[in-house]
Amino acid sequence: MPPEPLTAFTPQQLAERYASLGMTLPLARKLLSCALRHGVWPTGDTTVSARWLTRVSRELYLPELSLADRQVSPSDGFAKYLFAAPDGVRFEAVLIPVVHRTGDRKSIVCVSSQAGCAMGCAFCATGRLGFTRDLAPWEIVAQAAQIRREAPDPVRGVVFMGMGEPLLNYESVIQAARVFSDPSGLAISAKAITLSTAGIVPAIRRLTREGHAFRLIVSLTSAEPAKRRALMPVENAYPSNDLRAALTDYHTATGRRVTLAWTMISGFNTGEEDARQLAAWVGDLPVQIDLIDVNDATGRFIPPGDAERNAFRDALRTHLAAPVIRRYSGGKDIHAACGMLATHLPAAPRANG
Ligand code: SF4
């Protein structure tokens, strides 16, 4: 059997899978934390012999992505990374700097789950690329691990909001999320790992059955089926009524509030009637609404101005007893914002190094 990528596994999985090699849980933890935190294979010392490491290296290898480019936004510090897999397939990840009111600083990494995307959301540059392939667990893990090694602040969260529909690459995404949350992996709290979906109903039901602690965000964008269909073809496969039923079951099973993302498009889904329809769709389901300005480099869709945005937020607050949060989607100048990842490189200042 060819060697397998070390960073595709949790320590428990490594210890079970390679028990015949003498892989104990402490040894598996050591291998994984060296690989993910420092990008190296450990050297022999008093706890692990060089001979054993040589034997293990015939079965497991340390995979790395090539960094094809990196751009840092001079305006808000968002950084976009263009990675290339060993087969040449390219995909992007984004480092999001977060500064709390207290002055504490941390980073969140937005990772891709697929190269390209088959979902075809009208407002999204990745959707226009089409689908190339699913990413393997190690390719998802490596994005955050490699960025973490050079991040100026500690990485405390991972969001699956890069290229691709995470719930169409379910097993790899869940496996990568397990490695992210493992204490010897990136030690990120499961609650700080967010899966984002356009609304793949069977996968939401699977998530509910399996009971993972990861957060879920569902992109709704309109509660009126015809309008939603015009922007998000997923409505044809999984109508929003079925989505609503799956989210009710998700809430009943997990007790968690469901976050609904709403990509705001001026003159399209930011009116009083849109707010009313959303309130009717939500009913008694506990939700949070995340409002995100559309980012469409083609200029076909434009974000609302302040007056339109504030009026929509007020309408939501009138019709819906739910928290409404405006999400800042940064890195627009380097095409790193939500909906802009398309593996092309606009002219922008390069980071040093
Ligand atoms: S918004 Fe997400 S699901 Fe829709 S096309 Fe873009 S990457 Fe795919």
CSV table of C-alpha atoms in Angstrom, one decimal, residues 73 75-79 94-98 110 123-124 159 161-162 261-264 290-296 303 309 325-341:
chain,number,residue,atom,x,y,z
A,73,SER,CA,-5.0,43.6,1.9
A,75,SER,CA,-6.8,48.2,3.9
A,76,ASP,CA,-7.9,45.5,6.5
A,77,GLY,CA,-5.1,42.9,6.8
A,78,PHE,CA,-7.1,40.1,5.3
A,79,ALA,CA,-4.7,37.7,3.5
A,94,VAL,CA,-8.2,33.4,3.6
A,95,LEU,CA,-6.7,34.6,6.9
A,96,ILE,CA,-9.2,36.8,8.7
A,97,PRO,CA,-7.7,39.1,11.4
A,98,VAL,CA,-10.1,39.8,14.4
A,110,CYS,CA,-11.5,30.4,6.0
A,123,PHE,CA,-23.6,36.0,-7.1
A,124,CYS,CA,-20.5,33.9,-6.5
A,159,VAL,CA,-14.8,28.6,8.8
A,161,MET,CA,-16.7,29.3,3.6
A,162,GLY,CA,-14.0,29.2,1.0
A,261,ALA,CA,-26.8,33.9,6.0
A,262,TRP,CA,-28.5,36.6,3.8
A,263,THR,CA,-26.4,38.0,0.9
A,264,MET,CA,-27.8,41.4,0.5
A,290,ASP,CA,-26.2,37.2,9.3
A,291,LEU,CA,-26.4,40.0,6.8
A,292,ILE,CA,-23.5,40.1,4.2
A,293,ASP,CA,-23.1,42.6,1.4
A,294,VAL,CA,-22.9,40.9,-2.0
A,295,ASN,CA,-19.4,41.0,-3.5
A,296,ASP,CA,-19.7,40.7,-7.2
A,303,PRO,CA,-24.7,45.8,-2.4
A,309,ARG,CA,-29.3,48.3,4.5
A,325,ILE,CA,-25.9,40.8,12.7
A,326,ARG,CA,-24.1,42.5,9.9
A,327,ARG,CA,-21.0,40.5,8.9
A,328,TYR,CA,-18.0,42.3,7.6
A,329,SER,CA,-16.6,40.5,4.6
A,330,GLY,CA,-13.1,41.9,4.2
A,331,GLY,CA,-10.3,41.7,1.7
A,332,LYS,CA,-12.4,43.0,-1.2
A,333,ASP,CA,-9.4,44.8,-2.7
A,334,ILE,CA,-7.6,41.5,-3.1
A,335,HIS,CA,-10.7,39.5,-4.1
A,336,ALA,CA,-10.7,37.6,-0.8
A,337,ALA,CA,-14.2,38.5,0.3
A,338,CYS,CA,-17.2,36.2,0.4
A,339,GLY,CA,-18.2,35.2,-3.1
A,340,MET,CA,-14.9,36.4,-4.7
A,341,LEU,CA,-12.6,33.4,-4.6
